[in-house]
Short mmCIF file of C-alpha atoms and ligand atoms in Angstrom, two decimals:
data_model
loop_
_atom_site.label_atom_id
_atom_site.label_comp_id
_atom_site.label_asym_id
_atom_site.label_seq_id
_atom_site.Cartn_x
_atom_site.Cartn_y
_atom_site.Cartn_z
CA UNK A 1261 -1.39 -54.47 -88.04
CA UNK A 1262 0.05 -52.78 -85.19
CA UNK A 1263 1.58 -49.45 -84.35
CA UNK A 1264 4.04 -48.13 -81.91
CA UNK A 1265 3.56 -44.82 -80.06
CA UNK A 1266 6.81 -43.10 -78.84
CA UNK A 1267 6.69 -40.23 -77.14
CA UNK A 1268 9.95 -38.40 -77.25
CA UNK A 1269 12.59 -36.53 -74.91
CA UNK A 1270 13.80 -39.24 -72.04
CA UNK A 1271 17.66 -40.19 -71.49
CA UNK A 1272 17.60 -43.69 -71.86
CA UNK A 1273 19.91 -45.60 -69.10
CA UNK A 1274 20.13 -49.01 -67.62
CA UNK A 1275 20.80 -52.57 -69.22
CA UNK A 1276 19.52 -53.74 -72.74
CA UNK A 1277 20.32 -57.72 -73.19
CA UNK A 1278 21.04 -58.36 -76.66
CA UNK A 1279 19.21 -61.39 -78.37
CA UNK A 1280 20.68 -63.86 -80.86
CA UNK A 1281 21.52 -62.82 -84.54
CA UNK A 1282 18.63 -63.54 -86.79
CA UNK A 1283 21.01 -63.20 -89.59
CA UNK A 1284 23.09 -66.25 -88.09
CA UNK A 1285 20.09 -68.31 -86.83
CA UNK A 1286 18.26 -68.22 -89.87
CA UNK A 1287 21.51 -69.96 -91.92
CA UNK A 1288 22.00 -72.19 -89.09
CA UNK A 1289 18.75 -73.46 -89.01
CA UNK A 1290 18.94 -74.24 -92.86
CA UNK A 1291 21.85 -76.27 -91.99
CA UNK A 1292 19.76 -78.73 -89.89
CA UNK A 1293 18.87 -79.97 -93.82
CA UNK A 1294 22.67 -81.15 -93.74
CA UNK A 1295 21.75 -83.97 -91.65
CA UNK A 1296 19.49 -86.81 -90.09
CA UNK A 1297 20.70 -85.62 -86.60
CA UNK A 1298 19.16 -83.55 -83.97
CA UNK A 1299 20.72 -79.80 -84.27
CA UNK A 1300 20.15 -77.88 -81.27
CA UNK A 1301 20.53 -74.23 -81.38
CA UNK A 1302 20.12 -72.13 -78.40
CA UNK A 1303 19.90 -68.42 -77.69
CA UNK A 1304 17.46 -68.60 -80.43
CA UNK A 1305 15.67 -65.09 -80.95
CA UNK A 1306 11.66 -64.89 -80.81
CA UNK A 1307 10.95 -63.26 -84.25
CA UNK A 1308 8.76 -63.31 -87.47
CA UNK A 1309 11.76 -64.52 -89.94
CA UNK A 1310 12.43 -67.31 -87.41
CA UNK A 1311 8.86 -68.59 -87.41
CA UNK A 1312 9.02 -68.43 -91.18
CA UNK A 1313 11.95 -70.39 -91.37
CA UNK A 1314 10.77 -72.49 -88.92
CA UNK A 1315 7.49 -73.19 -91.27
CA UNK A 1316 9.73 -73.82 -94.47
CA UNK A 1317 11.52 -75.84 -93.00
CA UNK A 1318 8.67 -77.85 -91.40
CA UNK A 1319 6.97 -78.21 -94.49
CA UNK A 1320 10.06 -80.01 -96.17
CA UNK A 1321 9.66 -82.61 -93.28
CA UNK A 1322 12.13 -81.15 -90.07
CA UNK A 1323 10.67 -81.98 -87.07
CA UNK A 1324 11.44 -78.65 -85.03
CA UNK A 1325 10.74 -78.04 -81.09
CA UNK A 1326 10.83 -74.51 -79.54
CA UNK A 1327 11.51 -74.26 -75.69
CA UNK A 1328 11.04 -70.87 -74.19
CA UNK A 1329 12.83 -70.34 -71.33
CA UNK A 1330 12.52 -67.52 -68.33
CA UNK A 1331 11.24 -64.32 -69.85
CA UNK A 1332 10.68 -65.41 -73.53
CA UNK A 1333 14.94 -64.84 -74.24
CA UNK A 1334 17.04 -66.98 -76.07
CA UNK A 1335 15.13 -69.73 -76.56
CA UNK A 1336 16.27 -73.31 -77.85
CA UNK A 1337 15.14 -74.81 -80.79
CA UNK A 1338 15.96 -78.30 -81.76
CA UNK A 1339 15.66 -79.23 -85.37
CA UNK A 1340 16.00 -83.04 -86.85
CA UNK A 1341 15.66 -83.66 -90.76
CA UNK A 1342 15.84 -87.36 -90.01
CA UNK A 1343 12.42 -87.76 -92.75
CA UNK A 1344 12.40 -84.88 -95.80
CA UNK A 1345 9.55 -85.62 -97.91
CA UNK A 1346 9.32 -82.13 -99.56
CA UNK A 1347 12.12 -80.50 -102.00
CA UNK A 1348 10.28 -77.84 -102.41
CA UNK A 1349 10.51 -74.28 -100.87
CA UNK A 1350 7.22 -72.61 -102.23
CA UNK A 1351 6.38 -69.16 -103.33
CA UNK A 1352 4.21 -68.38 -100.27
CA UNK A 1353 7.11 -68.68 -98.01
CA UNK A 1354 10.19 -67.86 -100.07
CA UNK A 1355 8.68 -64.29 -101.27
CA UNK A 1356 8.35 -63.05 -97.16
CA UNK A 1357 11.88 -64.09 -96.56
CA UNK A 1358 14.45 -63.75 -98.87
CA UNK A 1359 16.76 -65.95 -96.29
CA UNK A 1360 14.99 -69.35 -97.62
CA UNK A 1361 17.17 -69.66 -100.71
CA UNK A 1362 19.33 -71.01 -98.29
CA UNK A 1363 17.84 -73.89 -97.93
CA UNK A 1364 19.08 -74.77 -101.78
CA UNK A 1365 22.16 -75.53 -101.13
CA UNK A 1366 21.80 -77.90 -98.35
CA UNK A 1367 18.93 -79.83 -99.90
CA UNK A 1368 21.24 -80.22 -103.20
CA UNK A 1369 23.73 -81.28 -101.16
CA UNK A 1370 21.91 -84.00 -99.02
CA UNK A 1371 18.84 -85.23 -101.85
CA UNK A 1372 20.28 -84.06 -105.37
CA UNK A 1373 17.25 -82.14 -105.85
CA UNK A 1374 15.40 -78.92 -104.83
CA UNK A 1375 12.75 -77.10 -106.09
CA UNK A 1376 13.02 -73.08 -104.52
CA UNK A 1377 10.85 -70.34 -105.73
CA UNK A 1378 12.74 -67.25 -106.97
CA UNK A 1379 12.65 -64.92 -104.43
CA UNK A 1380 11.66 -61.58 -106.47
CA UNK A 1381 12.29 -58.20 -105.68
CA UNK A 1382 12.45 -56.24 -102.34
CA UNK A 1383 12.11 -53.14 -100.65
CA UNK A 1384 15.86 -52.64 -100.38
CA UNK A 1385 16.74 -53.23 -104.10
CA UNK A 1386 16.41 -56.43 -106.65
CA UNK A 1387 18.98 -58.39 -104.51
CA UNK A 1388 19.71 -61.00 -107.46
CA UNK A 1389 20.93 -64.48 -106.51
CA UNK A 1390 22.90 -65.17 -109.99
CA UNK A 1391 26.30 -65.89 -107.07
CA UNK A 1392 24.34 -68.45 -105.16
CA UNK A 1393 23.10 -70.48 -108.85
CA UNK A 1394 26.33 -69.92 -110.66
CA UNK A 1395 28.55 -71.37 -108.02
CA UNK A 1396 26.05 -74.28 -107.80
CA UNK A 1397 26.76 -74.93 -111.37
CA UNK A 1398 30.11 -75.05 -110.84
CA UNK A 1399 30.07 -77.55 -108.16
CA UNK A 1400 28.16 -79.44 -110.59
CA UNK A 1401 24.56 -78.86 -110.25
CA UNK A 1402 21.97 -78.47 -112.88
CA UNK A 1403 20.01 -75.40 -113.05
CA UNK A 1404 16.94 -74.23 -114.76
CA UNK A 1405 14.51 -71.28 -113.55
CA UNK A 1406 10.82 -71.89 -115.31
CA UNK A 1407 7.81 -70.50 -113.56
CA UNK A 1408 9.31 -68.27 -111.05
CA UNK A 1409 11.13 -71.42 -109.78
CA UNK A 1410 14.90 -72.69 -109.72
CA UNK A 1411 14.59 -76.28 -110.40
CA UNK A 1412 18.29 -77.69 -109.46
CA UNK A 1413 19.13 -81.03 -109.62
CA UNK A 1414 22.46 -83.32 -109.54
CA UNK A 1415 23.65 -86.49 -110.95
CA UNK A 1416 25.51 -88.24 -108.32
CA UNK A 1417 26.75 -85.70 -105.72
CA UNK A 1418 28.25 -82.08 -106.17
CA UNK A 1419 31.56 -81.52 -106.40
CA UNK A 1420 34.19 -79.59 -105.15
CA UNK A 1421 35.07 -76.71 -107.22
CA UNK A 1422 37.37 -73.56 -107.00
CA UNK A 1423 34.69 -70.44 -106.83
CA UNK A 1424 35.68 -66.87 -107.00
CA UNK A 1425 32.77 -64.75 -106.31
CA UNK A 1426 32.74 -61.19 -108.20
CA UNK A 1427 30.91 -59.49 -105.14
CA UNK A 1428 31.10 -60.13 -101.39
CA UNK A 1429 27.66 -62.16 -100.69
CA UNK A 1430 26.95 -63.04 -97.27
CA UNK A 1431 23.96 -65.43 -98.34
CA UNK A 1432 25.64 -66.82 -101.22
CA UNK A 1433 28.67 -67.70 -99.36
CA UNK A 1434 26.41 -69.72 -96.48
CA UNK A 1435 24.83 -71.67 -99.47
CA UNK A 1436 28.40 -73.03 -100.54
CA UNK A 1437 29.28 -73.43 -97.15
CA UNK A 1438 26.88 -75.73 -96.57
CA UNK A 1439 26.54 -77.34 -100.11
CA UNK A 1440 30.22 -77.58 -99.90
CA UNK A 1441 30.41 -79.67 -96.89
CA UNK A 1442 28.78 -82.65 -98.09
CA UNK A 1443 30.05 -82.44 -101.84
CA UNK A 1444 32.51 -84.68 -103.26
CA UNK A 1445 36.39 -83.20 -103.13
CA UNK A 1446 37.61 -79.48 -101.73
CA UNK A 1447 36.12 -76.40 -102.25
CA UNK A 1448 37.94 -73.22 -102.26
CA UNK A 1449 35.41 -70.18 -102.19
CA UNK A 1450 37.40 -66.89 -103.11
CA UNK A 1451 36.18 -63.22 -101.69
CA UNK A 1452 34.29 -64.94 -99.51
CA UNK A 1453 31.77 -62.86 -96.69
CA UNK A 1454 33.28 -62.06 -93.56
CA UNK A 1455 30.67 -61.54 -91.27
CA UNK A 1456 30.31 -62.87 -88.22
CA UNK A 1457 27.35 -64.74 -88.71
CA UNK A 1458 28.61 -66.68 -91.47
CA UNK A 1459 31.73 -67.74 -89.58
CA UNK A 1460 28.32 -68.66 -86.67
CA UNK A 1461 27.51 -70.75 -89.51
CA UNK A 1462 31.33 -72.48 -90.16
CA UNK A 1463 31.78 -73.27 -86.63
CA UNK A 1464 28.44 -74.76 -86.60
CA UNK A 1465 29.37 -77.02 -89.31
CA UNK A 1466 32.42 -77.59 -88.23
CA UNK A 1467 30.95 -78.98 -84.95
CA UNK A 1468 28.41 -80.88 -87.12
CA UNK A 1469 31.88 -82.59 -88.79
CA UNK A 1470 32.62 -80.21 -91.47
CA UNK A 1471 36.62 -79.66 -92.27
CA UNK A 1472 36.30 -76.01 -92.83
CA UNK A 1473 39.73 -73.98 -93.08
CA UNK A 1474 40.04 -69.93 -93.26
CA UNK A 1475 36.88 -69.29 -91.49
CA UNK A 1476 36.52 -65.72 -91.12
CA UNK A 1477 39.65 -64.86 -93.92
CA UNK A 1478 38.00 -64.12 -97.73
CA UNK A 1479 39.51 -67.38 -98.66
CA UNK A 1480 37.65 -70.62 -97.44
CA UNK A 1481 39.12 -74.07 -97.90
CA UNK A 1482 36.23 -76.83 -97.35
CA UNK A 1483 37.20 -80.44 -97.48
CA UNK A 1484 33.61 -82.87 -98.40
CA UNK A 1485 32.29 -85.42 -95.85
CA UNK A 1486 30.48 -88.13 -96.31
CA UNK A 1487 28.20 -87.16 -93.74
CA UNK A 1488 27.35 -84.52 -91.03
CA UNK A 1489 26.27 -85.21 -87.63
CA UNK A 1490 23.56 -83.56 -84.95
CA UNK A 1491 25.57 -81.13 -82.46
CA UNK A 1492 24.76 -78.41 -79.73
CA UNK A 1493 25.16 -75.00 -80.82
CA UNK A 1494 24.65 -70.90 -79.52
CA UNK A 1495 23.84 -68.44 -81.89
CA UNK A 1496 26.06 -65.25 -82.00
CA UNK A 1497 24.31 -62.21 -80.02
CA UNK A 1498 23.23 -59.51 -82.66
CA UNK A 1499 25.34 -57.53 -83.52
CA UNK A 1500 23.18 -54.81 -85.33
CA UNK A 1501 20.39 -54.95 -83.15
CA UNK A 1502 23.68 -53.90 -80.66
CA UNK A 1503 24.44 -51.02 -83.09
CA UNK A 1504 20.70 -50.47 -83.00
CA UNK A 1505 20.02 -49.65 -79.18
CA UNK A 1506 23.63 -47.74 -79.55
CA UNK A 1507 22.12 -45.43 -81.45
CA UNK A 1508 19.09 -45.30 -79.72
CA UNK A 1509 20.55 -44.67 -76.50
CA UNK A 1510 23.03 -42.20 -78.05
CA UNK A 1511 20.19 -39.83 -79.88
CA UNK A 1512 18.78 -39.44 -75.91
CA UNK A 1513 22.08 -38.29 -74.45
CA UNK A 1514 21.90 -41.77 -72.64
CA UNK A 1515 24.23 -43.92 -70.83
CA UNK A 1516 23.01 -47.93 -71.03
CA UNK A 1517 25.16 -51.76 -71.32
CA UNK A 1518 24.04 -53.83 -73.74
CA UNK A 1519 24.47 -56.97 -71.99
CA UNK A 1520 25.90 -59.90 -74.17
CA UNK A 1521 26.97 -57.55 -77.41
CA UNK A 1522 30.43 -58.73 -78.61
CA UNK A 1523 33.09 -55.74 -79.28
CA UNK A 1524 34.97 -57.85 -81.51
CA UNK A 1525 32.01 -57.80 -83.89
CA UNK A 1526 31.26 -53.84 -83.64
CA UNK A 1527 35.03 -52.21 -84.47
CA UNK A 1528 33.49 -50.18 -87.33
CA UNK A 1529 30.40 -48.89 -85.93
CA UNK A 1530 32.33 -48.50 -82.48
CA UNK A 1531 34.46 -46.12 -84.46
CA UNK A 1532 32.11 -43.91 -86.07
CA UNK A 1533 30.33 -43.91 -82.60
CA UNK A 1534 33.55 -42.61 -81.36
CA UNK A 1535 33.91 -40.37 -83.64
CA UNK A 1536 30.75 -39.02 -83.56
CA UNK A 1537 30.83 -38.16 -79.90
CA UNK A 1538 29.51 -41.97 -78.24
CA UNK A 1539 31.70 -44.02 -76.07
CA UNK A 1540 31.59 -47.58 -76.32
CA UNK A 1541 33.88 -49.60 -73.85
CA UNK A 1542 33.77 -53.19 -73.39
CA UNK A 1543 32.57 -54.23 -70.13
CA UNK A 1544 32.60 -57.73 -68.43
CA UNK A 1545 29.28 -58.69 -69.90
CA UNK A 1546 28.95 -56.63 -73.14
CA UNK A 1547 29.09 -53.13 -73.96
CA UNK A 1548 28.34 -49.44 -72.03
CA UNK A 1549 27.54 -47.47 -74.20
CA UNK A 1550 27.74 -43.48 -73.21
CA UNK A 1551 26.69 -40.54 -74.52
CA UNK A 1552 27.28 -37.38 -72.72
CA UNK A 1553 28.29 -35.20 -75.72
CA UNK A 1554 26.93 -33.13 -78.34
CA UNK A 1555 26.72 -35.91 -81.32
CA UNK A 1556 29.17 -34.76 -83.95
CA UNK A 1557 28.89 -35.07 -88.10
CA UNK A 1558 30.89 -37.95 -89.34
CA UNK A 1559 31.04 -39.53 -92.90
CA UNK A 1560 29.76 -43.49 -93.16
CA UNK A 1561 30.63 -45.35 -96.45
CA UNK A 1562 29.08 -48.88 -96.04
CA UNK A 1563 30.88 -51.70 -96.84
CA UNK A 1564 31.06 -55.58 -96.69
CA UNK A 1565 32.35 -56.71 -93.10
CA UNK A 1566 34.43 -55.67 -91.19
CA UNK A 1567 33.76 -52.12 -93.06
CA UNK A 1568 30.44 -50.78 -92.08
CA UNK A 1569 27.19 -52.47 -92.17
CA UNK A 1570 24.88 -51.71 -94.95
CA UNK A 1571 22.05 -53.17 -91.60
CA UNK A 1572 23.36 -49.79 -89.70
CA UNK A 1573 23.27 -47.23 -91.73
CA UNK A 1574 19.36 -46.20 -91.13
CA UNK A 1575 19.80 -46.25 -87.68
CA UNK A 1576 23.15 -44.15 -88.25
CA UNK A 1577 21.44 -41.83 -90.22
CA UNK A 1578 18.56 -41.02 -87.73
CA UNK A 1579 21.31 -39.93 -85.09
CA UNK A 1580 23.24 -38.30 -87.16
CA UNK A 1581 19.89 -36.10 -88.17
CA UNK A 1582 20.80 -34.28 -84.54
CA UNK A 1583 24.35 -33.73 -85.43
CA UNK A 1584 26.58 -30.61 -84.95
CA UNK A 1585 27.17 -29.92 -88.71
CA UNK A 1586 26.35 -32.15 -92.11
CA UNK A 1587 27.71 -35.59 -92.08
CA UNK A 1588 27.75 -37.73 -95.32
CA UNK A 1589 26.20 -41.47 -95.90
CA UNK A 1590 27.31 -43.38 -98.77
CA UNK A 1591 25.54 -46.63 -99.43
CA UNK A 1592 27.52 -49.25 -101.43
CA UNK A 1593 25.87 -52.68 -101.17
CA UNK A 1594 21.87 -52.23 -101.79
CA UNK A 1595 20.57 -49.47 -104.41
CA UNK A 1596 17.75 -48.69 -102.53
CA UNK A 1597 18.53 -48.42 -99.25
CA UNK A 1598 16.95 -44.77 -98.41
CA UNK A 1599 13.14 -45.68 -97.80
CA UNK A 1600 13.76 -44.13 -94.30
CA UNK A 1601 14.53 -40.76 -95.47
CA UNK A 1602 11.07 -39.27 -96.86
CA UNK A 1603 9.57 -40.56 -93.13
CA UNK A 1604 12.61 -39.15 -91.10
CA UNK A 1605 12.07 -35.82 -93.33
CA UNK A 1606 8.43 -35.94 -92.02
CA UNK A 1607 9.78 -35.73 -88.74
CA UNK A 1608 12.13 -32.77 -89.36
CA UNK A 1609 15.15 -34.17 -90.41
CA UNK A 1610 17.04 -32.60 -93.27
CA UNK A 1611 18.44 -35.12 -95.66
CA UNK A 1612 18.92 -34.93 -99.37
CA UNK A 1613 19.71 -37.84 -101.39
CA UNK A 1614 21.64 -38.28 -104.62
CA UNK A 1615 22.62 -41.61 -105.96
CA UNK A 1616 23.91 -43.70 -103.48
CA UNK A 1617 25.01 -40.68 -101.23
CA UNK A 1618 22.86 -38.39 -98.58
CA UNK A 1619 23.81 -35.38 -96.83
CA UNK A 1620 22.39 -35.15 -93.52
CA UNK A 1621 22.21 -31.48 -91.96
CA UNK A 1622 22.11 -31.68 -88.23
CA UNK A 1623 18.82 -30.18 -86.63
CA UNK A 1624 18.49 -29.75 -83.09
CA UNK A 1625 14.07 -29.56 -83.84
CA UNK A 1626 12.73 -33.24 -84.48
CA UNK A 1627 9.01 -33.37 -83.88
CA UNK A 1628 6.77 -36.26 -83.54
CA UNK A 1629 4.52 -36.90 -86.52
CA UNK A 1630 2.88 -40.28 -88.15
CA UNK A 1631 5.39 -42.46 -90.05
CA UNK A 1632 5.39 -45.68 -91.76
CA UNK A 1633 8.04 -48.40 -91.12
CA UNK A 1634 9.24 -49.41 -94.79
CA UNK A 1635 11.71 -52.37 -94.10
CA UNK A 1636 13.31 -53.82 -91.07
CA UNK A 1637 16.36 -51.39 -90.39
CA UNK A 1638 14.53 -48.38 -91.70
CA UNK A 1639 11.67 -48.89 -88.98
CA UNK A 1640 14.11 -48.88 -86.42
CA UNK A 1641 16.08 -45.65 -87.85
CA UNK A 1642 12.33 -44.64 -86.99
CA UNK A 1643 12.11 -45.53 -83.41
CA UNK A 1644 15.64 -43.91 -82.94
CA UNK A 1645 14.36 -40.47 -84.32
CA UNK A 1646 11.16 -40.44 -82.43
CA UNK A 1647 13.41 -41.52 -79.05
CA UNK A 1648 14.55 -37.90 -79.80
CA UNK A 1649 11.97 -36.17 -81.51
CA UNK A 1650 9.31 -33.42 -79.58
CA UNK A 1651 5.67 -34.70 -78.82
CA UNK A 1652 4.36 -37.51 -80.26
CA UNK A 1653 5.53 -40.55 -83.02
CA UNK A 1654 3.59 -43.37 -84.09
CA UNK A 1655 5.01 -45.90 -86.58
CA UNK A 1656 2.91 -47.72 -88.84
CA UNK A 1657 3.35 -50.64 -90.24
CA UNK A 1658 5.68 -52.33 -87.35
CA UNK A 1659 5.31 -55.99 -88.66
CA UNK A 1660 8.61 -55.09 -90.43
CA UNK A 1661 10.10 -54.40 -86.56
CA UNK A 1662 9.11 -57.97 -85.74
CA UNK A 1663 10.96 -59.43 -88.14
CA UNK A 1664 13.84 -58.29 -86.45
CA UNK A 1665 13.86 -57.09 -83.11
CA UNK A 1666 12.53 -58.75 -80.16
CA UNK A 1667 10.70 -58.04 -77.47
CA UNK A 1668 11.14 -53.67 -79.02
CA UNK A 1669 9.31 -51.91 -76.74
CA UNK A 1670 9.98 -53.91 -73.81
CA UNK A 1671 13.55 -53.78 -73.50
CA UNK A 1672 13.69 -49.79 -74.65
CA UNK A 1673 10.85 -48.56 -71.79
CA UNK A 1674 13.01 -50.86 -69.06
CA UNK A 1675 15.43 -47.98 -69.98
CA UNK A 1676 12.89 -45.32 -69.76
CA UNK A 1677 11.57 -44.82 -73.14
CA UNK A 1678 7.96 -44.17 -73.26
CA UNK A 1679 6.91 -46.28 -75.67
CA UNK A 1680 3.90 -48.09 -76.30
CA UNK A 1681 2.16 -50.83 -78.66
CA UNK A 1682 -1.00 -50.17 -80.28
CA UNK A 1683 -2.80 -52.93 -81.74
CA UNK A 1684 -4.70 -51.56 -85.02
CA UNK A 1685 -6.75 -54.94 -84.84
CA UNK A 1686 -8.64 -53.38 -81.95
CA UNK A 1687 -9.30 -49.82 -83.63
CA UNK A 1688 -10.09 -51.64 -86.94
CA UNK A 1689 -12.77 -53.75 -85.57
CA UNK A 1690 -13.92 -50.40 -83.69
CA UNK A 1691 -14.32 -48.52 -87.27
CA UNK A 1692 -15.38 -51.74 -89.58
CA UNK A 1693 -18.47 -53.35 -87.62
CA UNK A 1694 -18.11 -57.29 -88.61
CA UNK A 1695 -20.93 -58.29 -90.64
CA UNK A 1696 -24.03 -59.87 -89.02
C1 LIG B 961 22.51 -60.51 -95.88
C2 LIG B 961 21.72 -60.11 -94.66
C3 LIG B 961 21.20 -58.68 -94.81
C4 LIG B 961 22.36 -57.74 -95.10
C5 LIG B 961 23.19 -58.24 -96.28
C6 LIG B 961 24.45 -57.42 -96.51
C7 LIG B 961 20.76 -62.20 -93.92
C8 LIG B 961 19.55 -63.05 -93.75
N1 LIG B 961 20.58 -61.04 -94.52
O1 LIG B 961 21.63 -60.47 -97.00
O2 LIG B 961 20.55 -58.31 -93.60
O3 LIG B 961 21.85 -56.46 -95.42
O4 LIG B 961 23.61 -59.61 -96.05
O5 LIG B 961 25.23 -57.42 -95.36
O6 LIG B 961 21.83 -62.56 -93.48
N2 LIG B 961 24.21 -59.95 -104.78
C9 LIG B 961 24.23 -60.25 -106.12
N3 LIG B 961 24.02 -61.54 -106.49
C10 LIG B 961 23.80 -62.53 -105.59
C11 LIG B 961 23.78 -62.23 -104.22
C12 LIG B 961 23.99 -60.92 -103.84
O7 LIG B 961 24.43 -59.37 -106.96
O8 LIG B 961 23.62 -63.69 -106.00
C13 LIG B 961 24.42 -58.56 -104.34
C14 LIG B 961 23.22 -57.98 -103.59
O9 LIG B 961 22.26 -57.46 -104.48
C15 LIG B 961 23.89 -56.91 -102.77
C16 LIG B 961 25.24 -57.54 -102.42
O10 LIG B 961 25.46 -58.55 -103.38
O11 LIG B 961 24.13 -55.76 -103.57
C17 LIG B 961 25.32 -58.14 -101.04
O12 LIG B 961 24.22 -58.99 -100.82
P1 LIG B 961 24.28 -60.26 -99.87
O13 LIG B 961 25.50 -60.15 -99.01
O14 LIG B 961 24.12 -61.48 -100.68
O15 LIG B 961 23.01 -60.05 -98.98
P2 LIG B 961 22.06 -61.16 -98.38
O16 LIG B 961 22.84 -62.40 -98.09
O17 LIG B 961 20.82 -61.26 -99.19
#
């Protein structure tokens, strides 16, 4: 397992590209189950979650193909599911990445069948999938769970159905997207998610040969095909790996563009920036972000998009631990979404929780100190504090970084961080001789 070393107190400046969405390609890639065509994504980001997907979906029988182009960014994958021999999505794979359940919908859809392990708690809360299954049934399919497996089958194919989901789910609404497109009859999903990577996903369909109406509205109108085609797609740039580095560079007093983020997708967190102190202003190829201010206390209540993203408000939280003044934090979508706090604490911040709420007290003394990443977001609300922090960080436990941000430490010390990867393989082979 490796470790990052940060060693606080530079202004970060310059350019920081922004990769694809994971959240987007990891849907979009499920949707290569959809047909016997070739589906080829590009601008593809190099990740751990991709590579699992990339595995699931390669055991079910896709043949997959990843090009790396100049410099390891946005890579193209190209994914045909021309021979599935496998309807099952097993345990090993599902419990690592909650995002597999989506491949339950499509392989309904397509073979009638699919066998998908449960997917079990997680470090952010028990994140059920009862809106994924119960829509399912709706549209017709059979469900059973026995053995910490859904076992979903149909007779003939699924049908269209009018589905009104009680909670805005951004997974659940990809799986009826996709189901949906190859069922029998329309669809109608109401209080559907808004994000912008599941409208990635519509358009994707909809170039696939999906009839798809009200993408990006909480009311989407999907019309059954027969069958879906191969097409050439681009994922969406990341949106919260934008809002990341924004943060990052705004907790140094920094001034950096973040080449190929999308405004469009960022109003909310562009707005608390703003009114914490941090410009953001669109340029020609993404977004400068600049922070010459003192950062100011704000109040961040996290909401389904376009409110603000439950995948920001870590990162939020760690920049608003320099604040002028005590800013407030209430999370709405996960109940356990405050893993970061007891490791920011370590490094001086002054945070109490209660509930879903915590009060942040702005400190202007963050010092270095050992701290272990807990879950993807949270690691980086870790980074972002030790960007600031006096002395020395290091961050155990970084595997949950990979997951989600590429190429970390590179694209931070172009800026001028002074950061650093530490692989613990090295000093654990150094401490545990290997056995003669
Ligand atoms: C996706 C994102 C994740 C993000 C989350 C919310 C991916 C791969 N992951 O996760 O990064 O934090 O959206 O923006 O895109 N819920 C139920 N029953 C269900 C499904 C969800 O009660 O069947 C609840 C969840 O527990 C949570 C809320 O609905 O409280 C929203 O979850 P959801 O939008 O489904 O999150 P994911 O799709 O898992």
């Amino acid at each position: 397992m490796d470790k990052i070393r940060i060693i606080g107190g530079t202004r970060l400046s310059g350019k920081i590209p922004i990769s694809g969405a994971k959240n987007a390609a990891l849907p979009l890639m499920a949707a290569s189950l959809l047909t016997d065509g070739k589906l080829a994504l590009s601008n593809v980001p190099y990740l751990a979650d991709i590579v699992t997907m990339a595995n699931l979906l390669a055991q079910h029988g896709v043949d997959i193909s990843f090009s790396a182009p100049a410099k390891n960014i946005g890579r193209t994958m190209s994914l045909s599911a021309g021979n599935i021999h496998n309807l099952t999505a097993p345990y090993e794979l599902v419990r690592t990445m909650r995002a597999s359940v989506l491949v339950l919908g499509p392989l309904l859809a397509r073979f009638g069948a699919a066998k998908v392990s449960l997917p079990g708690g997680c470090a952010i809360g028990t994140r059920p999938i009862d809106l994924h299954l119960k829509a399912l049934e709706q549209m017709g399919a059979h469900i059973e769970l026995a053995e910490g497996y859904i076992h979903a089958h149909t007779h003939g194919k699924l049908q269209g159905a009018e589905i009104t989901f009680e909670k805005v789910s951004v997974g659940a609404t990809e799986n009826i997207l996709m189901a949906a497109s190859l069922a029998e009859g329309i669809t109608i999903i109401h209080n559907a998610a808004r994000e912008p990577e599941v409208c990635d996903l519509a358009y994707c369909l909809v170039e696939m040969g999906a009839q798809i109406e009200g993408i990006g509205t909480d009311t989407i109108r999907i019309t059954g095909v027969d069958e879906l085609h191969g097409c050439d797609y681009s994922v969406v740039p990341d949106r919260i790996e934008a809002g990341s580095f924004a943060a990052a560079v705004a907790i140094t007093g920094g001034d950096c563009e973040l080449v190929g983020a999308r405004m469009e997708h960022m109003q909310s967190v562009a707005e608390k920036f703003a009114d914490a102190g941090v410009e953001m202003i669109e340029t020609e190829n993404g977004i400068r972000v600049i922070a010459d201010k003192k950062i100011q206390c704000i109040d961040i209540i996290t909401q389904p998009y376009p409110g603000f993203p439950t995948d920001m408000q870590a990162q939020m939280m760690a920049l608003l631990c320099v604040a002028d003044g005590a800013s407030m934090i209430t999370e709405t979508i996960f109940e356990n979404r405050y893993m970061h706090v007891p490791e920011l604490m370590r490094m001086g911040a002054k945070v109490i929780t209660h509930g879903s709420s915590a009060m942040i007290r702005g400190t202007d003394e963050l010092n270095g100190a050992e701290v272990m990443a807990t879950d993807l977001r949270a690691s980086l609300s870790l980074v972002i504090a030790a960007l600031a922090a006096k002395g020395e960080t290091v961050i155990h436990r970084v595997y949950h970084l990979d997951r989600g941000y590429e190429r970390l430490e590179e694209k931070l010390s172009a800026c001028g961080a002074n950061i650093e990867r530490i692989s613990e393989r090295t000093a654990a082979s150094f401490k545990i001789p290997e056995a003669a």
